[in-house]
CSV table of C-alpha atoms in Angstrom, one decimal:
chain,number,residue,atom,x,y,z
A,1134,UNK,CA,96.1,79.9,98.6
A,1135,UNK,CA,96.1,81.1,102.1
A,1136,UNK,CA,98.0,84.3,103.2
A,1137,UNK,CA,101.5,83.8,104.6
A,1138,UNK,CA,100.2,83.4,108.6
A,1139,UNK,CA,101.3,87.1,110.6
A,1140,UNK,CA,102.5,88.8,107.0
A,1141,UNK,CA,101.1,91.7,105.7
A,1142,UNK,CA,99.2,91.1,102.8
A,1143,UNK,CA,99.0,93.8,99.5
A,1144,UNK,CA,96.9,93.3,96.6
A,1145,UNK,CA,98.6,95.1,93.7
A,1146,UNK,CA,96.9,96.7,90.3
A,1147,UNK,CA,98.7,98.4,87.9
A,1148,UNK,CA,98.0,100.3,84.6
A,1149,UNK,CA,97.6,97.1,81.6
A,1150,UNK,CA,101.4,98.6,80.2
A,1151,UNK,CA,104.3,96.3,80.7
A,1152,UNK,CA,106.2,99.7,81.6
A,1153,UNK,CA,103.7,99.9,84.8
A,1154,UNK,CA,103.4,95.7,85.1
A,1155,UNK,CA,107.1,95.6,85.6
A,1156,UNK,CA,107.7,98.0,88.3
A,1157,UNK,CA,104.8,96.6,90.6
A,1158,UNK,CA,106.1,93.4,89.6
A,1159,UNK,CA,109.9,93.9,90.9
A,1160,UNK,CA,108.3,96.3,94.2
A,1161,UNK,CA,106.2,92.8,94.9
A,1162,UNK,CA,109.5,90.9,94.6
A,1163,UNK,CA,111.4,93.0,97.5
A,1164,UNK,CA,108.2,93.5,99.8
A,1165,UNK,CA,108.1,89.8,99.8
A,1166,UNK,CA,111.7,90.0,101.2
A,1167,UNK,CA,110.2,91.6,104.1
A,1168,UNK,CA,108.1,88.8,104.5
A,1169,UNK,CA,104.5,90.6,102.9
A,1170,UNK,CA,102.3,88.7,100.8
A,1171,UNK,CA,101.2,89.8,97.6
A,1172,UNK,CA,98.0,89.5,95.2
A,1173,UNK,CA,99.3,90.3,91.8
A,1174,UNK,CA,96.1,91.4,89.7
A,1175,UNK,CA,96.0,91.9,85.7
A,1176,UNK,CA,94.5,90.3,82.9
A,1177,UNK,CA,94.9,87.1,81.5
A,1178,UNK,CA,97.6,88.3,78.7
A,1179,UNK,CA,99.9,90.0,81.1
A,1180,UNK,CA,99.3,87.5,83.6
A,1181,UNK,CA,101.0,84.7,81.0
A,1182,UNK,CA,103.6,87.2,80.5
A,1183,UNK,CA,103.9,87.5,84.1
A,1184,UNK,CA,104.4,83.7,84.8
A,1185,UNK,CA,107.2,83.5,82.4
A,1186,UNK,CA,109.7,85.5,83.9
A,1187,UNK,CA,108.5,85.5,88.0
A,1188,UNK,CA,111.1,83.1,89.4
A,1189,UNK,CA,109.7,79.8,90.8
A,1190,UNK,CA,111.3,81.3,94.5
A,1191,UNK,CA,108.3,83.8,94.5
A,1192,UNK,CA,105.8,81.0,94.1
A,1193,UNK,CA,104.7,80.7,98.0
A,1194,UNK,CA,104.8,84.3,98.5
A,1195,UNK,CA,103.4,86.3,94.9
A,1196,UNK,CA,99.8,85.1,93.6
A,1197,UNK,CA,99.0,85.7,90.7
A,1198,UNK,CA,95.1,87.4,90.2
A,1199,UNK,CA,92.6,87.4,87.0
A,1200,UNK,CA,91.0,90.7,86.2
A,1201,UNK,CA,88.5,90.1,83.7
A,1202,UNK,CA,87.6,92.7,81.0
A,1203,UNK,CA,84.4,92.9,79.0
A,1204,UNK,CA,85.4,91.6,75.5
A,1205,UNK,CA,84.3,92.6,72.3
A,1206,UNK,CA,84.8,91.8,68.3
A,1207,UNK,CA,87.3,94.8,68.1
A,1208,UNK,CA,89.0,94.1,71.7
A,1209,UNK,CA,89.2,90.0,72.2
A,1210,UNK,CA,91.2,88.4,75.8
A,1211,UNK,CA,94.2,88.8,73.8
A,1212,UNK,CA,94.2,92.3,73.5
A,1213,UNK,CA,93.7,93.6,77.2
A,1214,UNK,CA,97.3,95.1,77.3
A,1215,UNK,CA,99.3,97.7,75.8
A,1216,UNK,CA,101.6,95.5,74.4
A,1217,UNK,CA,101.6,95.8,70.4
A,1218,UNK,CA,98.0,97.5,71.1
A,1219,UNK,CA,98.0,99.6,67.7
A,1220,UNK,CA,96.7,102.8,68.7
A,1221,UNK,CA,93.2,103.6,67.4
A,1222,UNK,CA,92.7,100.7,70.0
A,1223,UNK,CA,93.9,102.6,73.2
A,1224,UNK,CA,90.5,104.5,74.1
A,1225,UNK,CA,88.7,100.7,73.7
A,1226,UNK,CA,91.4,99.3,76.2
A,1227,UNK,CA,91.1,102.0,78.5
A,1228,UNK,CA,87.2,102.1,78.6
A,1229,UNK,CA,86.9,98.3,78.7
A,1230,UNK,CA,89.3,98.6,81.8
A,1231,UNK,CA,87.2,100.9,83.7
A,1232,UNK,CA,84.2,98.7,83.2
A,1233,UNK,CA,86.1,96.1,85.3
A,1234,UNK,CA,85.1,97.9,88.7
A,1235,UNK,CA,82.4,95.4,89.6
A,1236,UNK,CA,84.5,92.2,89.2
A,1237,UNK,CA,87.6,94.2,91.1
A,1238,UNK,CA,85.4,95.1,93.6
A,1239,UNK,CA,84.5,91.6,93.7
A,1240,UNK,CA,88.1,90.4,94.1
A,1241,UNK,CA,88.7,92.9,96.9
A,1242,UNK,CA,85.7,91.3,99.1
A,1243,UNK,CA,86.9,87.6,98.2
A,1244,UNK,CA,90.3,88.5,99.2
A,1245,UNK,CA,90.6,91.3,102.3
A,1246,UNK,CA,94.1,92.4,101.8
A,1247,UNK,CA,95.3,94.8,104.6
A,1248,UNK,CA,96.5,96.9,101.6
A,1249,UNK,CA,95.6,98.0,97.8
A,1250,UNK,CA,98.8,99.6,95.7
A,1251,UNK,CA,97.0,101.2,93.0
A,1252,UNK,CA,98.0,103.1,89.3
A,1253,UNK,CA,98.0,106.6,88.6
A,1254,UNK,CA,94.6,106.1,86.6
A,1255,UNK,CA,92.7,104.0,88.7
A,1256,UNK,CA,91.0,106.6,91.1
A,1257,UNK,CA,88.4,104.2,91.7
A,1258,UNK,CA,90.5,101.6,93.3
A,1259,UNK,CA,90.7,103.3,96.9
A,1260,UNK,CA,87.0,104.5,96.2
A,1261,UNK,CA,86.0,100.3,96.5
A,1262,UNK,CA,88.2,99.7,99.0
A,1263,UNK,CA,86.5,102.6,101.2
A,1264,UNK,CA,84.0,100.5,102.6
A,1265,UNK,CA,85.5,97.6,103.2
A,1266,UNK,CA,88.6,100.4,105.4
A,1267,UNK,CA,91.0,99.0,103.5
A,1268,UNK,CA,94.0,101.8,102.8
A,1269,UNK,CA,95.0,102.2,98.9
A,1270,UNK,CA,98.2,103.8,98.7
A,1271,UNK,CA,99.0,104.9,95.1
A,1272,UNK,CA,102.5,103.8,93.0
A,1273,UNK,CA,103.4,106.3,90.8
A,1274,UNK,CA,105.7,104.3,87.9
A,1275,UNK,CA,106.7,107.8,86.3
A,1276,UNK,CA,109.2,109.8,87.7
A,1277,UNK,CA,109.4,112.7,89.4
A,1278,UNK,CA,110.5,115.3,87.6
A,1279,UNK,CA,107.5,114.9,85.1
A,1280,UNK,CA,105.4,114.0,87.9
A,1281,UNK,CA,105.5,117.1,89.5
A,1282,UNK,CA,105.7,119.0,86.2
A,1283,UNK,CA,102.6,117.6,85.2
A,1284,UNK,CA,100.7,118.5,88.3
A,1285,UNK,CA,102.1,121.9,88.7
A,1286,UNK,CA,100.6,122.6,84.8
A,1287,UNK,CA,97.1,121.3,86.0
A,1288,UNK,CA,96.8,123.0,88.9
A,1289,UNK,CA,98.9,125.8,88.9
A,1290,UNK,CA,99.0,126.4,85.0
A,1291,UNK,CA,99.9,130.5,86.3
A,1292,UNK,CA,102.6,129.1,88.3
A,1293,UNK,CA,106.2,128.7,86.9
A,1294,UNK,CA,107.7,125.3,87.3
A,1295,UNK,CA,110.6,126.1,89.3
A,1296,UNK,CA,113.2,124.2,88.0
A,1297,UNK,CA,114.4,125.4,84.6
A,1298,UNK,CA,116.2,122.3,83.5
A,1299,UNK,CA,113.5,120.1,82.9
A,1300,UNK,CA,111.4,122.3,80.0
A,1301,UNK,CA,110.0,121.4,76.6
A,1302,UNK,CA,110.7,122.5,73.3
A,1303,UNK,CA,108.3,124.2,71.0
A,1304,UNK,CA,107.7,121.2,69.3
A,1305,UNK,CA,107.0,118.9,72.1
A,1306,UNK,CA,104.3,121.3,73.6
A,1307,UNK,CA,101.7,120.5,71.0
A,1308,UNK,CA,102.1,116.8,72.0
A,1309,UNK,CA,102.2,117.2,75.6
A,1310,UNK,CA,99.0,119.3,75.0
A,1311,UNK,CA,97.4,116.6,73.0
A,1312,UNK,CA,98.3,114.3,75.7
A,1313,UNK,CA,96.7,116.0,78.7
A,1314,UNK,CA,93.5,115.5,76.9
A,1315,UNK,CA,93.7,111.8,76.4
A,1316,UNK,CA,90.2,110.6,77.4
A,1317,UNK,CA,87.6,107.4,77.7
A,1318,UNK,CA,84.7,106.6,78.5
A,1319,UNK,CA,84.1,109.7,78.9
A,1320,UNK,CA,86.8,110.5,81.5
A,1321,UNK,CA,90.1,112.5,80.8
A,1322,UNK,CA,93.6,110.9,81.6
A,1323,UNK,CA,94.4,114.2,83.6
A,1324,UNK,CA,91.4,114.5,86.1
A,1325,UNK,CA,91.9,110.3,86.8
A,1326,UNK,CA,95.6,111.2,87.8
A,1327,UNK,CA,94.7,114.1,89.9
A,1328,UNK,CA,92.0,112.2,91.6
A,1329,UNK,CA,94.2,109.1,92.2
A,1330,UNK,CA,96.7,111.4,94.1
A,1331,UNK,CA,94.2,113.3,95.9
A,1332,UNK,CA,92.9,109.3,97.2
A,1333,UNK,CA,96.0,108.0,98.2
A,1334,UNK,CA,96.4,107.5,101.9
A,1335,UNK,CA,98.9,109.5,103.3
A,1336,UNK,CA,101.5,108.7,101.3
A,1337,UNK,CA,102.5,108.4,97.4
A,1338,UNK,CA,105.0,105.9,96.4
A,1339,UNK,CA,107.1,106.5,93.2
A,1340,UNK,CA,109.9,104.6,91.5
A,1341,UNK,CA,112.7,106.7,91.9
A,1342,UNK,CA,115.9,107.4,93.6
A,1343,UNK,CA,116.1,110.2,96.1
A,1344,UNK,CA,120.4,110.5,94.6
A,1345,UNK,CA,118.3,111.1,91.2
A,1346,UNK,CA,115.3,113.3,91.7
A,1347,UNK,CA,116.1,114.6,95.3
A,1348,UNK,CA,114.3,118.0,94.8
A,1349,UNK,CA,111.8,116.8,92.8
A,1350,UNK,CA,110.1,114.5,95.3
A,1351,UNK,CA,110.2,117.4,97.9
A,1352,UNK,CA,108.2,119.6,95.0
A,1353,UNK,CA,106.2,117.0,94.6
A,1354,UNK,CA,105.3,116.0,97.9
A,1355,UNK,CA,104.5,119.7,98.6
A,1356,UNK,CA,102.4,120.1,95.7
A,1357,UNK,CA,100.6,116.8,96.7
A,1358,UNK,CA,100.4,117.7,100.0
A,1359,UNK,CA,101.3,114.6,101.7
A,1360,UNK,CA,104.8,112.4,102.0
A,1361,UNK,CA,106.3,111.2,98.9
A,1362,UNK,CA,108.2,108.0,99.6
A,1363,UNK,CA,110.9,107.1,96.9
A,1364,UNK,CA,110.7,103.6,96.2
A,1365,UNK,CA,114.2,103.3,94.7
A,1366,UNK,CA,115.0,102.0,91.0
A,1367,UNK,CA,113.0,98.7,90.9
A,1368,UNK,CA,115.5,97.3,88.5
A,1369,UNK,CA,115.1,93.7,87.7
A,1370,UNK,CA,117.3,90.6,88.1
A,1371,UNK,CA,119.0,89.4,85.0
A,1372,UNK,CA,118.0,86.2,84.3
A,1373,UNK,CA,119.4,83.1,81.8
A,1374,UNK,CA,117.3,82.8,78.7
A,1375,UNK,CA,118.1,80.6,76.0
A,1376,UNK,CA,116.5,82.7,73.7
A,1377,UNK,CA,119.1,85.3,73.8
A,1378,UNK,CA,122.4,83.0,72.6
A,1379,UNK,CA,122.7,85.1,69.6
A,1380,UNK,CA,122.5,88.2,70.9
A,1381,UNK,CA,125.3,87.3,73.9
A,1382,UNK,CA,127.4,85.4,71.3
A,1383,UNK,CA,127.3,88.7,69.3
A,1384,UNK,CA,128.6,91.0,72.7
A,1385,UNK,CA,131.5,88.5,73.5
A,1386,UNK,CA,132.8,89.0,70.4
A,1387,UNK,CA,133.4,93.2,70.2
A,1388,UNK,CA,135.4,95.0,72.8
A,1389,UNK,CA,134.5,96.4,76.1
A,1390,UNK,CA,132.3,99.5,75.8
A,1391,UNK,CA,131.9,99.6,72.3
A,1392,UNK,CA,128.4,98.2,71.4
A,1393,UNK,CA,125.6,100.7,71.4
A,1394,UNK,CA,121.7,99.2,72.2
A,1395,UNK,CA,118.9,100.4,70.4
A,1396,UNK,CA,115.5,100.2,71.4
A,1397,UNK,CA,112.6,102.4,72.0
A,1398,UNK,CA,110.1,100.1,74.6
A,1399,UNK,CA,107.2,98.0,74.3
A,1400,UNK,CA,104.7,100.7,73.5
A,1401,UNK,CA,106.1,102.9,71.3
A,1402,UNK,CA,106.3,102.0,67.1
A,1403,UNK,CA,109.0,103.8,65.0
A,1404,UNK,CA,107.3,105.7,61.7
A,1405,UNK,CA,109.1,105.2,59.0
A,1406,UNK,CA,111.0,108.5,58.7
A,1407,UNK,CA,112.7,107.9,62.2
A,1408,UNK,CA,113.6,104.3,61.4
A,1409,UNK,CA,115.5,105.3,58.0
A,1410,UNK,CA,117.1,108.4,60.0
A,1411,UNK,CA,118.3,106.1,62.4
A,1412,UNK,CA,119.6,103.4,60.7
A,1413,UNK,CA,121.2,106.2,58.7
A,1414,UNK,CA,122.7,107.5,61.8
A,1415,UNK,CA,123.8,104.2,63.3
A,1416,UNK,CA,125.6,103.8,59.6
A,1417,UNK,CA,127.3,106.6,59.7
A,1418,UNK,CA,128.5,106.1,63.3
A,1419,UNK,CA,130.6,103.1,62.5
A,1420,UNK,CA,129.3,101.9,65.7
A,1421,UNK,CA,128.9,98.0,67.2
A,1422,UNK,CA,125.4,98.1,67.3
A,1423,UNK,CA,122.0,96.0,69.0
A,1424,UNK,CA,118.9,97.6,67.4
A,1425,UNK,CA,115.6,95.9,68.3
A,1426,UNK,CA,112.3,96.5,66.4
A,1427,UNK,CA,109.0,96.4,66.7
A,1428,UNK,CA,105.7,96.5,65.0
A,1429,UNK,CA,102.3,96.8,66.0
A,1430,UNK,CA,100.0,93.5,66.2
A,1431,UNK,CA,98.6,92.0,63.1
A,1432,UNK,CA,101.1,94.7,61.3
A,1433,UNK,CA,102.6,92.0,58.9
A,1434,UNK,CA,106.1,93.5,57.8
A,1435,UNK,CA,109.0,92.4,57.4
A,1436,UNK,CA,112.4,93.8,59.0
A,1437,UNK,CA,114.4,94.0,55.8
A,1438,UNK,CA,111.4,95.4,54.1
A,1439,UNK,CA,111.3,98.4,56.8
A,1440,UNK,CA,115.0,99.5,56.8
A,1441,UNK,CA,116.8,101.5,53.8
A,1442,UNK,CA,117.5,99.2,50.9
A,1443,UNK,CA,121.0,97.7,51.1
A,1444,UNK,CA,120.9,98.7,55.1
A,1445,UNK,CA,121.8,95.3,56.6
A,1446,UNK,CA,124.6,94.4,53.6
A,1447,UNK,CA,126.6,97.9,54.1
A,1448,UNK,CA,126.6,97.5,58.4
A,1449,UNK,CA,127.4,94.1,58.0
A,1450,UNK,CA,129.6,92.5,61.2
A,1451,UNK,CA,129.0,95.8,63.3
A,1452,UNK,CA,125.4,95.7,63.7
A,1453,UNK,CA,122.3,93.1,64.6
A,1454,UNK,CA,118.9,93.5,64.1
A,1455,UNK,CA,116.3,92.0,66.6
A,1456,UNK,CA,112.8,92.1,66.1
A,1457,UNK,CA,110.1,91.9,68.9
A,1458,UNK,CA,112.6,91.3,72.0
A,1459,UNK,CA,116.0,91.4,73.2
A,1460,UNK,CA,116.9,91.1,76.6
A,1461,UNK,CA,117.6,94.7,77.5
A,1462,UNK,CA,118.7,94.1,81.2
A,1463,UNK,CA,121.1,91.2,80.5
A,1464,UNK,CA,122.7,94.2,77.1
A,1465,UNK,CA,122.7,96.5,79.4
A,1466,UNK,CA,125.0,94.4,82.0
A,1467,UNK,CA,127.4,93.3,79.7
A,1468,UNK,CA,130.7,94.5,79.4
A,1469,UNK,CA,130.9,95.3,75.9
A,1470,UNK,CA,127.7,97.2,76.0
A,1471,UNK,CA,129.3,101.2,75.9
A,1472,UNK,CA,126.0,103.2,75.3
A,1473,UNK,CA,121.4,103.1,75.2
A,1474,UNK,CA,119.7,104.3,72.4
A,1475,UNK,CA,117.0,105.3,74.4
A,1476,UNK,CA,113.6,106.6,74.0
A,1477,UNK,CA,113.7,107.5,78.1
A,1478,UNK,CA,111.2,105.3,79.1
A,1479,UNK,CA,111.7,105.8,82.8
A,1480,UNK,CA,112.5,102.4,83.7
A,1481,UNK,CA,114.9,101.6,80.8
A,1482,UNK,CA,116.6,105.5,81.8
A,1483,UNK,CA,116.7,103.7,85.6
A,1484,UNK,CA,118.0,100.6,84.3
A,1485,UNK,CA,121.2,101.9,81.9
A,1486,UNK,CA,122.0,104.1,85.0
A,1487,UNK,CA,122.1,101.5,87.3
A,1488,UNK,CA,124.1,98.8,84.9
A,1489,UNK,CA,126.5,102.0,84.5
A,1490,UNK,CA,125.6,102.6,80.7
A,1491,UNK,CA,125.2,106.2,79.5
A,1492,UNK,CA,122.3,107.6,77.4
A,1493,UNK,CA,122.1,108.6,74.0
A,1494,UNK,CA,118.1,110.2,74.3
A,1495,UNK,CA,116.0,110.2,71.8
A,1496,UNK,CA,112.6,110.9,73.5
A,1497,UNK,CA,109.4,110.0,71.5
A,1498,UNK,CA,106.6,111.4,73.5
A,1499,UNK,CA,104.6,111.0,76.9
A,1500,UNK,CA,106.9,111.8,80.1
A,1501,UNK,CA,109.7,111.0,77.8
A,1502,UNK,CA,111.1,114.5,76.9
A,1503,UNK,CA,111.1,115.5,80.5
A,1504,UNK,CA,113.3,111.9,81.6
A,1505,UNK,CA,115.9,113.0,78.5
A,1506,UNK,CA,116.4,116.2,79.8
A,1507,UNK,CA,116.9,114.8,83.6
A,1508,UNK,CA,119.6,112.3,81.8
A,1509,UNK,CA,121.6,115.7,80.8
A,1510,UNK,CA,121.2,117.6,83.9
A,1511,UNK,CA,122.6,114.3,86.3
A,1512,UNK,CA,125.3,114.0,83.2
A,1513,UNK,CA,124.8,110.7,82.1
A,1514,UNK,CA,124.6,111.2,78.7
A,1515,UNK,CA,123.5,113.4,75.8
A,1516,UNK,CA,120.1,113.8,73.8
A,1517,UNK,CA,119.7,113.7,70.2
A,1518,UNK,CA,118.8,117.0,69.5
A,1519,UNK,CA,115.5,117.7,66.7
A,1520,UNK,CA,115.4,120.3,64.4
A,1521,UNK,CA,112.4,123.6,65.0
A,1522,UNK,CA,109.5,120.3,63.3
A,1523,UNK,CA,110.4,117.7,66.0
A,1524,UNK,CA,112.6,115.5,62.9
A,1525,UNK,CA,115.4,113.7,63.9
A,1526,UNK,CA,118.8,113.8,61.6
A,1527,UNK,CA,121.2,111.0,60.8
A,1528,UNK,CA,123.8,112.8,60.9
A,1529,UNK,CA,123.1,114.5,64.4
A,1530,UNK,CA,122.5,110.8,65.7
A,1531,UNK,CA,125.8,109.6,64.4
A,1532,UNK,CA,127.4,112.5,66.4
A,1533,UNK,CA,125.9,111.7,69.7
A,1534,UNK,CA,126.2,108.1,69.6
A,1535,UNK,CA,130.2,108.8,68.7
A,1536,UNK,CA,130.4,111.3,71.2
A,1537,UNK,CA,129.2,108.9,73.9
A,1538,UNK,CA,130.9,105.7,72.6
A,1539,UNK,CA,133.6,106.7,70.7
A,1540,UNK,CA,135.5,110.1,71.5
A,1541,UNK,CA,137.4,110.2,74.5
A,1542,UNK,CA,135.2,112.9,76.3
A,1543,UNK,CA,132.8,109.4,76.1
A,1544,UNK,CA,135.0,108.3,79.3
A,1545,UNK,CA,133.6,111.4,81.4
A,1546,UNK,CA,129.8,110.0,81.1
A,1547,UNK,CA,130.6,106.3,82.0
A,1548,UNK,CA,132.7,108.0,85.2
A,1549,UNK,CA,129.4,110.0,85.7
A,1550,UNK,CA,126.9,107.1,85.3
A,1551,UNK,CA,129.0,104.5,87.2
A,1552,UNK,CA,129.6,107.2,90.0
A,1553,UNK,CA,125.3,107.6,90.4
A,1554,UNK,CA,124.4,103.5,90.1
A,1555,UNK,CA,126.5,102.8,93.1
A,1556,UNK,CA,125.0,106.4,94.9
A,1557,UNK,CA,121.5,104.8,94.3
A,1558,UNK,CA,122.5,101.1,95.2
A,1559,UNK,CA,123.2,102.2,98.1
A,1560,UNK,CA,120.6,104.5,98.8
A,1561,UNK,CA,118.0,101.4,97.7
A,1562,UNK,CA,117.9,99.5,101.0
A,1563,UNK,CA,117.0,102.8,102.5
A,1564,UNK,CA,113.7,103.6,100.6
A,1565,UNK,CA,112.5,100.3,100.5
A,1566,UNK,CA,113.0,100.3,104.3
A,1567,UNK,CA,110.8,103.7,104.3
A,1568,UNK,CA,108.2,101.6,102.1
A,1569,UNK,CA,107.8,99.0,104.9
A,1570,UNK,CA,107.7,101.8,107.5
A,1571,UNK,CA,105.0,103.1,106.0
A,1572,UNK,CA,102.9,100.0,104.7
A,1573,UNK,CA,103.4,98.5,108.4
A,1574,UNK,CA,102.2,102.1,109.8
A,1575,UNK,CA,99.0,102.2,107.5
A,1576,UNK,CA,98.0,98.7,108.3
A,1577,UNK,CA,98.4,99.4,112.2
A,1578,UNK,CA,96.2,102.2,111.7
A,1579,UNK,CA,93.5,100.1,110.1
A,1580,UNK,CA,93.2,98.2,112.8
């Protein structure tokens, strides 16, 4: 398939992690609003994922790209994404991935693009494109508030962060430790993100809203020490699906604002001491609920087998369990949705904000303690506090989700929430207007 004749064309590679793939995915979509044409490059599992939910309208404008991975007995096709990856089989998927250089670099030189979008671990992306003078801009899909955090403790680890509100607690420092030395292959997760914003040219896009994280792009631009070009909140369109009748039968049947949604991402698998604290805290709520659960590939359990015995009898009409998928957007926008259950996965914080749904946090790890406490200090909702060994309580998870959903002081967070989706609806336009500014500039400069 030929290029679009006089657009722009980008080739596009994020991180294997549907919370990376979705946010390149929906930037694509709007850049092909502006008449750019995009190469959208993953492996053969996301890709299928891909195919299923791109509209048929982006077919002339969106192709889709193979990136093959080295297989092996422990890490078959199937597995070359995050999705349902058990864990003991991250450090495989990230090494394989690495060791997919020479057939990217082989895609590049088949395909020219005038530009490469790249992920924050994939410092080797603008290092192929080099030769061939093609600029690699990088896309951050975290946002800023960690961003810069994270940063400022690598390379200034003397150096306060200078914004008191977004801290950790004792007992998240231990696992933020543990995750700044993720490594494989024999390279750490930290010196590939440094790297991959020390390549970027010029600029750094990053999924977020400047009415969200104002300061915290202008920190992190000056720590970075080039422009950091907010990208806005990439949220998707809600689409029909007939596999969600149940779950949109279930909504039309409870009152306005008075469901919660529960559901902790793709990546991310509930032990079994949160589950039974949560399910105790959702019983204890009274409160319409929408949990979804997940499990691990090849992890054979069953969903009444995993909750507290007699869970599903006592909650009855008020609650329904989903296992595997739900589709969060179309919850999110209905009318009868009142509150998230949120682990504060950045896109799913983005997305409740912008269908006007306020947060009960409940952060699990990653950048996720650092987006829960941006949800309380921009007032859309509350977290779910721990006690001093990181444990949640029921009955602490019962309060919040009442407090947001039920008690009246519930109304002054969906004021606050609906009050910030239209700020950043309208600010949208804007940044992705600054994206094409700068695309168009880089390209120009190339040649």
């Amino acid at each position: 398939m030929e290029t679009i004749k006089g657009s722009i064309s980008v080739l596009m590679l994020p991180w294997l992690a549907h919370g990376h793939i979705s946010p390149f995915l929906e930037l694509a979509k709007r850049l092909t609003e502006k008449s750019f044409y995009i190469y959208f490059c993953s492996t053969h599992v996301n890709l299928i994922s891909v195919k299923k939910i791109l509209p048929e309208k982006y077919s002339q404008s969106i192709e889709l790209v193979e990136l093959h991975l080295p297989s092996s007995p422990e890490l078959p096709p199937h597995l070359h994404t995050t999705n349902g990856l058990p864990s003991h089989l991250m450090p495989i998927l990230k090494t394989a991935f690495e060791k997919s250089k020479p057939f990217f670099s082989h895609i590049l030189n088949t395909l020219k693009p005038d530009l490469i979008m790249y992920d924050f671990n994939e410092p080797w992306v603008p290092a192929a494109a080099w030769p061939l003078s093609i600029p690699a801009v990088l896309f951050l899909t975290f946002g800023s508030a960690f961003t810069s955090y994270f940063q400022n403790v690598l390379e200034n680890p003397d150096t306060e962060f200078p914004f008191q509100s977004i801290y950790l607690h004792e007992c998240e420092k231990a696992t933020f430790q543990k995750m700044s030395e993720f490594s494989a292959n024999g390279l750490k997760d930290t010196d590939l993100f440094l790297e991959s914003i020390k390549q970027s040219r010029d600029v750094i896009l990053i999924k977020t809203s400047g009415e969200i994280e104002g300061k915290y792009v202008d920190y992190l631009s000056k720590l970075a020490k080039k422009k950091v070009q907010p990208v806005g909140p990439l949220v998707q369109e809600i689409e029909d699906c007939d596999e969600d009748i149940e779950v949109m039968r279930f909504l039309c049947k409870k009152d306005e604002s008075s469901v919660v949604f529960v559901a902790f991402g793709s990546e991310y698998f509930l032990s079994n001491e949160e589950r039974e604290e949560i399910a105790h805290g959702l019983e204890l709520s009274r409160v319409n609920f929408i949990w979804v659960i997940r499990f691990p590939v090849g992890e054979e359990t069953r969903v009444e087998d995993a909750l507290p015995v007699g869970f599903l009898d006592r909650v009855g009409g008020l609650g329904m369990v989903v296992e595997g998928w739900a589709p969060q957007a179309k919850i999110l926008g209905h009318s009868s949705t009142g509150g998230f259950v949120s682990h504060c996965g950045w896109s799913s914080l983005l997305e409740s904000i912008k269908f006007c749904v306020p947060i009960i946090a409940m952060p699990m790890h990653l950048d996720q303690p650092f987006n829960a406490r941006l949800v309380d200090e921009v007032g859309v909702g509350l977290e779910v506090k721990r006690d001093e060994t990181g444990r949640l309580d029921r009955e602490e998870i019962a309060r919040v989700i009442t407090s947001i959903v039920v008690k009246e002081n519930g109304t002054k967070f969906r004021n606050k929430v609906r009050e910030l989706s239209e700020k950043i609806t309208m600010k949208e336009v804007e940044e992705i207007d600054g994206v094409v500014e700068e695309v168009v500039q880089l390209c120009g400069k190339r040649k």
